[in-house]
Coordinates of C-alpha atoms in Angstrom, one line a residue:
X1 CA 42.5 -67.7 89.2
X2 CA 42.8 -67.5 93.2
X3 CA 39.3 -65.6 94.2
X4 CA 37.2 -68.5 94.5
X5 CA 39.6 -70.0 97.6
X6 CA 39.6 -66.1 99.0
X7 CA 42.2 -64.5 97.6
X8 CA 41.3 -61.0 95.6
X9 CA 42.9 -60.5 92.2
X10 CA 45.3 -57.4 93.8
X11 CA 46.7 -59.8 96.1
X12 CA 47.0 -62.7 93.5
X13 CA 50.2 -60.8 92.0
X14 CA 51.8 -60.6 95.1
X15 CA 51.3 -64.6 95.3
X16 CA 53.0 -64.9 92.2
X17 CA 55.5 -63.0 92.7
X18 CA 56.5 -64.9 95.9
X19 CA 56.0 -68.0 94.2
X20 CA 58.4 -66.6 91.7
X21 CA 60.9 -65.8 94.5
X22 CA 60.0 -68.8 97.3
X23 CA 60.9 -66.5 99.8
X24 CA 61.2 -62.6 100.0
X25 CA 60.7 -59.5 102.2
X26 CA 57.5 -57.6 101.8
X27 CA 60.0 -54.4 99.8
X28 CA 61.3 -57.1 97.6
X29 CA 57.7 -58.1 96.9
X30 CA 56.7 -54.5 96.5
X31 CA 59.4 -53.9 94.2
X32 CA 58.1 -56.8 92.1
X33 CA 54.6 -56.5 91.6
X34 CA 54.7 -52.2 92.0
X35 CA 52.6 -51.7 94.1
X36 CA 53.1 -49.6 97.5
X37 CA 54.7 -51.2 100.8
X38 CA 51.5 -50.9 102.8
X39 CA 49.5 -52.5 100.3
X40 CA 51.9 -55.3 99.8
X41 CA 51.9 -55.9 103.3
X42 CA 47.9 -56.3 103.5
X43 CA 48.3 -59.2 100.5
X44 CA 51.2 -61.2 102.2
X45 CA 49.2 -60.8 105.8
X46 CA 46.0 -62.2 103.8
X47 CA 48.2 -65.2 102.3
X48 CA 49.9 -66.1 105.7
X49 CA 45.7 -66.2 106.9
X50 CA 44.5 -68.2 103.7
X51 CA 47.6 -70.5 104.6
X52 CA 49.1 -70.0 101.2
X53 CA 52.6 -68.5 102.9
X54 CA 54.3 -68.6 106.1
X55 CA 56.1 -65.2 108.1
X56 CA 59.7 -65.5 109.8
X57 CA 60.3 -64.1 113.3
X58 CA 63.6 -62.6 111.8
X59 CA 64.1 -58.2 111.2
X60 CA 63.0 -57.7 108.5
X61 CA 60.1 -60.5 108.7
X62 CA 60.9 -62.8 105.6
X63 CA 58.1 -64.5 104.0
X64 CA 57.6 -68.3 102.6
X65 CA 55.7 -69.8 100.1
X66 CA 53.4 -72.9 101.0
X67 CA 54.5 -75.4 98.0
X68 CA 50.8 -74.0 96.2
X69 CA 49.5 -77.8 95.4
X70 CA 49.7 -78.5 99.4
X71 CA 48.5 -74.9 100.4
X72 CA 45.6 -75.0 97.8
X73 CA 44.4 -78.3 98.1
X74 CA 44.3 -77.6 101.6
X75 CA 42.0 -74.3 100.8
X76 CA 39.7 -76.4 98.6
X77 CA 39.2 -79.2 101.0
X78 CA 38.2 -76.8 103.7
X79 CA 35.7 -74.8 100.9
X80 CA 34.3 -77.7 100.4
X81 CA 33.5 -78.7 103.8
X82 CA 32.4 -75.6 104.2
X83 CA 29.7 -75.5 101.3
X84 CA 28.6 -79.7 102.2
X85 CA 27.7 -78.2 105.6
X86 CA 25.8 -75.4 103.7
X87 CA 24.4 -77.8 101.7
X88 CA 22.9 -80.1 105.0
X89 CA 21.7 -76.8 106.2
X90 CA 19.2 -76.2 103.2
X91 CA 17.0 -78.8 104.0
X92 CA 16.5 -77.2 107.9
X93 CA 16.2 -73.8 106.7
X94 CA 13.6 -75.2 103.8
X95 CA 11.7 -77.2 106.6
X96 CA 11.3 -73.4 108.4
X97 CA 9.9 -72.0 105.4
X98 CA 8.0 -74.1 104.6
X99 CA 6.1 -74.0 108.3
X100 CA 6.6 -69.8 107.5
X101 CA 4.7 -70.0 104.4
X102 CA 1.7 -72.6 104.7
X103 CA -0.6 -70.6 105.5
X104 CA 0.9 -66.9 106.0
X105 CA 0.1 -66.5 102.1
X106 CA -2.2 -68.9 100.9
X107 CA -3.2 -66.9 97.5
X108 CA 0.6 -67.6 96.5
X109 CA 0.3 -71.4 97.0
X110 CA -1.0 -72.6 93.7
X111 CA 0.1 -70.5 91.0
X112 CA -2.0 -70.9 87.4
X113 CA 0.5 -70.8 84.4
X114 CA -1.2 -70.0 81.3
X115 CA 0.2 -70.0 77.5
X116 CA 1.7 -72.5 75.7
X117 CA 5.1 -71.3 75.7
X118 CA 5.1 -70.6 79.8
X119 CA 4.0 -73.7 80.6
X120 CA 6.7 -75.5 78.7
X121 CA 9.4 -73.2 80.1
X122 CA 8.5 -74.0 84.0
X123 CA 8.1 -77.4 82.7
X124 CA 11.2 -77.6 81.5
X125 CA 12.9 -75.0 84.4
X126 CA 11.3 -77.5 86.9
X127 CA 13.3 -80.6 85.9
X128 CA 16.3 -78.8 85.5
X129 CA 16.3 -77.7 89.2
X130 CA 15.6 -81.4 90.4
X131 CA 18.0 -82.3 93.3
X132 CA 17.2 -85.7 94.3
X133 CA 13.5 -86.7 92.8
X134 CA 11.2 -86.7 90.2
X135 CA 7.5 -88.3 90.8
X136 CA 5.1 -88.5 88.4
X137 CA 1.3 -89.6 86.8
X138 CA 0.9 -90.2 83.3
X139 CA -1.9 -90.5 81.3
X140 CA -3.7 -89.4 78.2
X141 CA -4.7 -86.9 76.8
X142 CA -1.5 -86.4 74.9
X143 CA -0.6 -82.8 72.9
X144 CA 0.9 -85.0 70.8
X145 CA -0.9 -87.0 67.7
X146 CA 0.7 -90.4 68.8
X147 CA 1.2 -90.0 72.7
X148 CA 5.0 -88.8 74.1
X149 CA 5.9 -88.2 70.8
X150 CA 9.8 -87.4 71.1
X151 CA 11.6 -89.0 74.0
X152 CA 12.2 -87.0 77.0
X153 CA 15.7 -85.7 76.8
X154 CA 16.1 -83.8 79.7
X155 CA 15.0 -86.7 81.8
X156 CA 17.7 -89.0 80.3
X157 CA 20.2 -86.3 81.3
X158 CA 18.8 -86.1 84.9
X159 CA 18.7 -90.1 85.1
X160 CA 22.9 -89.8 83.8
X161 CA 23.5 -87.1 86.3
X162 CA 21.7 -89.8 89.2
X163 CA 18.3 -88.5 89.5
X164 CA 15.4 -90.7 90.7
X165 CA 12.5 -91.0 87.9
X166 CA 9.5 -92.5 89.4
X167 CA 6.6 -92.8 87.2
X168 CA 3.1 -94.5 87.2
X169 CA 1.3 -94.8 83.8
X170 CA -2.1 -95.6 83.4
X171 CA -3.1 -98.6 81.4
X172 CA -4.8 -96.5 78.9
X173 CA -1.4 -95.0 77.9
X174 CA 0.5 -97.9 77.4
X175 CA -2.3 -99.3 75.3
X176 CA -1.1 -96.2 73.0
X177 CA 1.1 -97.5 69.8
X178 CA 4.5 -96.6 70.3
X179 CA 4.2 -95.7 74.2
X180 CA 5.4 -98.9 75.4
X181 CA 8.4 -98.0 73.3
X182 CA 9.1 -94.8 75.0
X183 CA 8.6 -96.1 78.4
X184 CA 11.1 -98.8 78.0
X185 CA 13.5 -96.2 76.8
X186 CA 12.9 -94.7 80.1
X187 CA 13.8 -97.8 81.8
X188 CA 16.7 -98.5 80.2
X189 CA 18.0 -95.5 81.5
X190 CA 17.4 -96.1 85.1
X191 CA 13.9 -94.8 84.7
X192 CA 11.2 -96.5 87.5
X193 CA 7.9 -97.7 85.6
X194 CA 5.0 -98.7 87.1
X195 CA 1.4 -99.3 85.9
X196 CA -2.1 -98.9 87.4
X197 CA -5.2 -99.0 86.3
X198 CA -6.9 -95.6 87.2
X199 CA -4.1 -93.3 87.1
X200 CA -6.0 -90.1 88.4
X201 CA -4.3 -87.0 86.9
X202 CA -1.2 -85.7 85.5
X203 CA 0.6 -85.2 88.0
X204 CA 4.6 -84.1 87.9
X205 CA 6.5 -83.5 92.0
X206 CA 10.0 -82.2 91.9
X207 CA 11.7 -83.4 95.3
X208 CA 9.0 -82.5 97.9
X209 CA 8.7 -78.6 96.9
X210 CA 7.2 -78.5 94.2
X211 CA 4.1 -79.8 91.9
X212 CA 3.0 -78.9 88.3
X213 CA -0.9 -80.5 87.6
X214 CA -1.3 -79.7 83.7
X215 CA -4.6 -78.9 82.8
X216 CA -5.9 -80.7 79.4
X217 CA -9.0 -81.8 77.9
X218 CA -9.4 -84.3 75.2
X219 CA -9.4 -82.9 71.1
X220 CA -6.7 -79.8 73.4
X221 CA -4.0 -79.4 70.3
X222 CA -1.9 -78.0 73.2
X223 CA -1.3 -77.9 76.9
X224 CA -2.0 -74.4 77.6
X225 CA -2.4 -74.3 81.4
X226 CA -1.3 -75.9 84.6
X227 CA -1.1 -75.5 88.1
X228 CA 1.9 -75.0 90.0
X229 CA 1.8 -76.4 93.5
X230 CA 3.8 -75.2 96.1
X231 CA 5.1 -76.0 99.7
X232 CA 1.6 -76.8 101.5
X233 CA -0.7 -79.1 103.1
X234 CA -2.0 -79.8 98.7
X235 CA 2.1 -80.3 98.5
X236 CA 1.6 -83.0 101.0
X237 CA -1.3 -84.7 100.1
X238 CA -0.2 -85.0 96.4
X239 CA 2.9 -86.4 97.8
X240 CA 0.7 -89.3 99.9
X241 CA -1.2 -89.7 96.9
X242 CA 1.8 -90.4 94.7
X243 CA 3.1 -92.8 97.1
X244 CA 0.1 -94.6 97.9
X245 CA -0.6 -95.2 93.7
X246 CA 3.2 -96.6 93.4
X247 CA 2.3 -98.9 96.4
X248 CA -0.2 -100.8 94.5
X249 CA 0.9 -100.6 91.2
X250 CA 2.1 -103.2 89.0
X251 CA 6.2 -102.8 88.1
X252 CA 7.5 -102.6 84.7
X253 CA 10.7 -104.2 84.0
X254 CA 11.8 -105.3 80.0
X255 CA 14.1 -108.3 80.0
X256 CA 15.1 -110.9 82.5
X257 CA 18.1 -110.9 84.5
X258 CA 19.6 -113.8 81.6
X259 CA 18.5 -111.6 78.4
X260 CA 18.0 -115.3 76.6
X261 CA 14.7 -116.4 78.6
X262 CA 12.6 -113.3 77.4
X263 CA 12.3 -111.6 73.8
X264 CA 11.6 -108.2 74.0
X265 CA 8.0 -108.5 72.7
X266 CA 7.5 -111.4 75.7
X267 CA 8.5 -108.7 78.3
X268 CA 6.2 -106.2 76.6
X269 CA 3.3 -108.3 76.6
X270 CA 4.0 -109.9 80.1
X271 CA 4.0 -106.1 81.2
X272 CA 1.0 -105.5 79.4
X273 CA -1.2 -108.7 80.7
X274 CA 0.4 -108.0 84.6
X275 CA -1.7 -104.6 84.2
X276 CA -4.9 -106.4 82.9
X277 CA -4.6 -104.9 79.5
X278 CA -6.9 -106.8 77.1
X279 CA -6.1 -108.5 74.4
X280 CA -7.6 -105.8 71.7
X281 CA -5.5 -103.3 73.6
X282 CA -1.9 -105.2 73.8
X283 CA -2.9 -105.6 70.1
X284 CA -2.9 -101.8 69.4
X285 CA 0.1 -101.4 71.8
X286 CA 2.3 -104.0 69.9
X287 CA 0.7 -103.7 66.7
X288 CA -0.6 -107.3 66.8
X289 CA -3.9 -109.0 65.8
X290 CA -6.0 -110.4 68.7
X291 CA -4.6 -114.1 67.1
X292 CA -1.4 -112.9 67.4
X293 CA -1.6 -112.0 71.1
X294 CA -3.4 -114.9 72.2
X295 CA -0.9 -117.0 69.9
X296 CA 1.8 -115.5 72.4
X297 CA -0.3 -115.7 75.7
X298 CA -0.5 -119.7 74.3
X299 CA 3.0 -119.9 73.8
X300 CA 4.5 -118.3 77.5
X301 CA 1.6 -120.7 79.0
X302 CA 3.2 -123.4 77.6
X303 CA 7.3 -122.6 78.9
X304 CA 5.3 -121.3 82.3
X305 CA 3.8 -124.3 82.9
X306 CA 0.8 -121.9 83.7
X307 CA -3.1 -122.5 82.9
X308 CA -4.4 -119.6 83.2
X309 CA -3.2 -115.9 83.0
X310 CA -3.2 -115.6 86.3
X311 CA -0.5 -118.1 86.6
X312 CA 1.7 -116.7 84.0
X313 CA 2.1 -113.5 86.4
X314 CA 3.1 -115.9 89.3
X315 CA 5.4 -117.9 87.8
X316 CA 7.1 -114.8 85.8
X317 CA 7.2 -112.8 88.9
X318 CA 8.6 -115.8 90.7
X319 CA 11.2 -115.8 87.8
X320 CA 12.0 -111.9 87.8
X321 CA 10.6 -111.7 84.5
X322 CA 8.5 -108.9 86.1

């Protein structure tokens, strides 16, 4: 139980035993745990170092227990310092690779990952190794028939665990039935949404060190390839890419800060019209007729005060609708 804070298994019964005993000589100790004088006396002279036991001045030496929730907390606390400065020291020792690796190996930059299966697993391998940040492009094609198909768990569970989702979605995916539905899901979970107009790939960056581009054509049943970018000047230039998008996108939020001023279909179709969906597409997006939407449009005109669409995005961004 004691060789994560240093202390090997052998030695560990020695512990014991001088917990047992509070205090002891190293032959009582020996006697004990049976084990040989000399070897006894390498375990208590490790304790005394780990600062799990004390030594007397006195002939023969006697030896003290450390009351173990004092001595081992103080262990861990040290440990722990010890591996946060470890962790700090990853991001220098990353910046030097990446300078080692740029351009010493350039055929080993962008990695093609082929077959279903394999590009499902890195897929799924790369979210699981996310540390601070996922950035991403979405838009169609989909693999499946009616667009995300089933919600994204292992991104809810990185969202729980505090991970930064930062998507932009082109305005030909949210016109999708149902998509709307799986981005608010998202967002509810701490997911952020934005929306532009020409989304220009998809495009997935884990932290900054690493990129997966999948590779799909329209009528593809399945994603079968991708590329997999790593540290580089690409690396970097899909990073400034990202972040230029997300600059001059529109943000997606669903609901008001009071839940009572906006339905959720109002905070759909405000999200929509901010984009500059048209009316056929928020139709297919909400499952509304054309009447329907522009019933709607009427209707937020009228508690906006607004006269034209336009206005209805300035006055429900002035109102934190979106």
């Amino acid at each position: 139980m004691l060789e994560p804070i240093g202390v090997r298994g052998a030695d560990e019964a020695t512990y014991n035993a001088l917990v047992r005993r509070t205090q002891a000589t190293a032959p009582e100790l020996a006697q004990d745990t049976h084990r040989s004088l000399p070897a006894t006396r390498r375990a208590l002279q490790a304790l005394v170092e780990a600062g799990l036991a004390t030594r007397s001045a006195g002939r023969p030496p006697r030896y003290v227990v450390v009351p173990p929730d004092r001595a081992i907390e103080a262990v861990l606390r040290e440990r722990e310092a010890a591996l946060r400065d470890t962790r700090r020291h990853i991001g220098t020792l990353m910046e030097t690779y990446r300078a080692s690796t740029r351009f010493a190996h350039p055929g080993e930059l962008v990695e093609v990952i082929s077959g279903q299966d394999e590009v499902n697993d890195r897929w799924t391998r790369m979210q699981q190794d996310i540390r601070v940040q996922m950035r991403g492009f979405d838009r169609p094609p989909y693999a499946a028939p009616q667009g995300h198909g089933e919600p994204n768990h292992v991104e809810l569970a990185l969202l729980e665990r505090g991970v930064t989702y930062r998507v932009v979605y082109d305005k030909s995916a949210v016109e999708l039935p149902g998509l709307l539905d799986d981005i608010e899901l998202g967002v509810r979970h701490g997911e952020q949404a934005r929306i532009a107009g020409d989304v220009p790939m998809k495009l997935a960056i884990a932290d900054d060190r690493l990129a997966i581009m999948p590779l799909m054509r329209p009528g593809d049943p399945a994603l079968t390839a991708s590329y997999l970018i790593h540290p580089s000047p690409l690396l970097d230039a899909l990073i400034a890419l990202f972040e230029s998008v997300w600059t001059r996108s529109v943000p997606v939020r669903f609901g008001a800060d009071d839940p009572g001023e906006l339905s959720a279909d109002e905070s759909k179709l405000l999200a929509l019209l901010a984009s500059g969906v048209t009316d056929k597409a928020v139709g297919r997006a909400l499952g509304w007729s054309e009447r329907t939407v522009q019933r709607h449009v009427t209707r937020l005109m009228q508690r906006t005060g607004a006269r034209t669409r336009f206005q209805i995005a300035m006055e429900a961004t002035r109102r934190g609708w979106i």
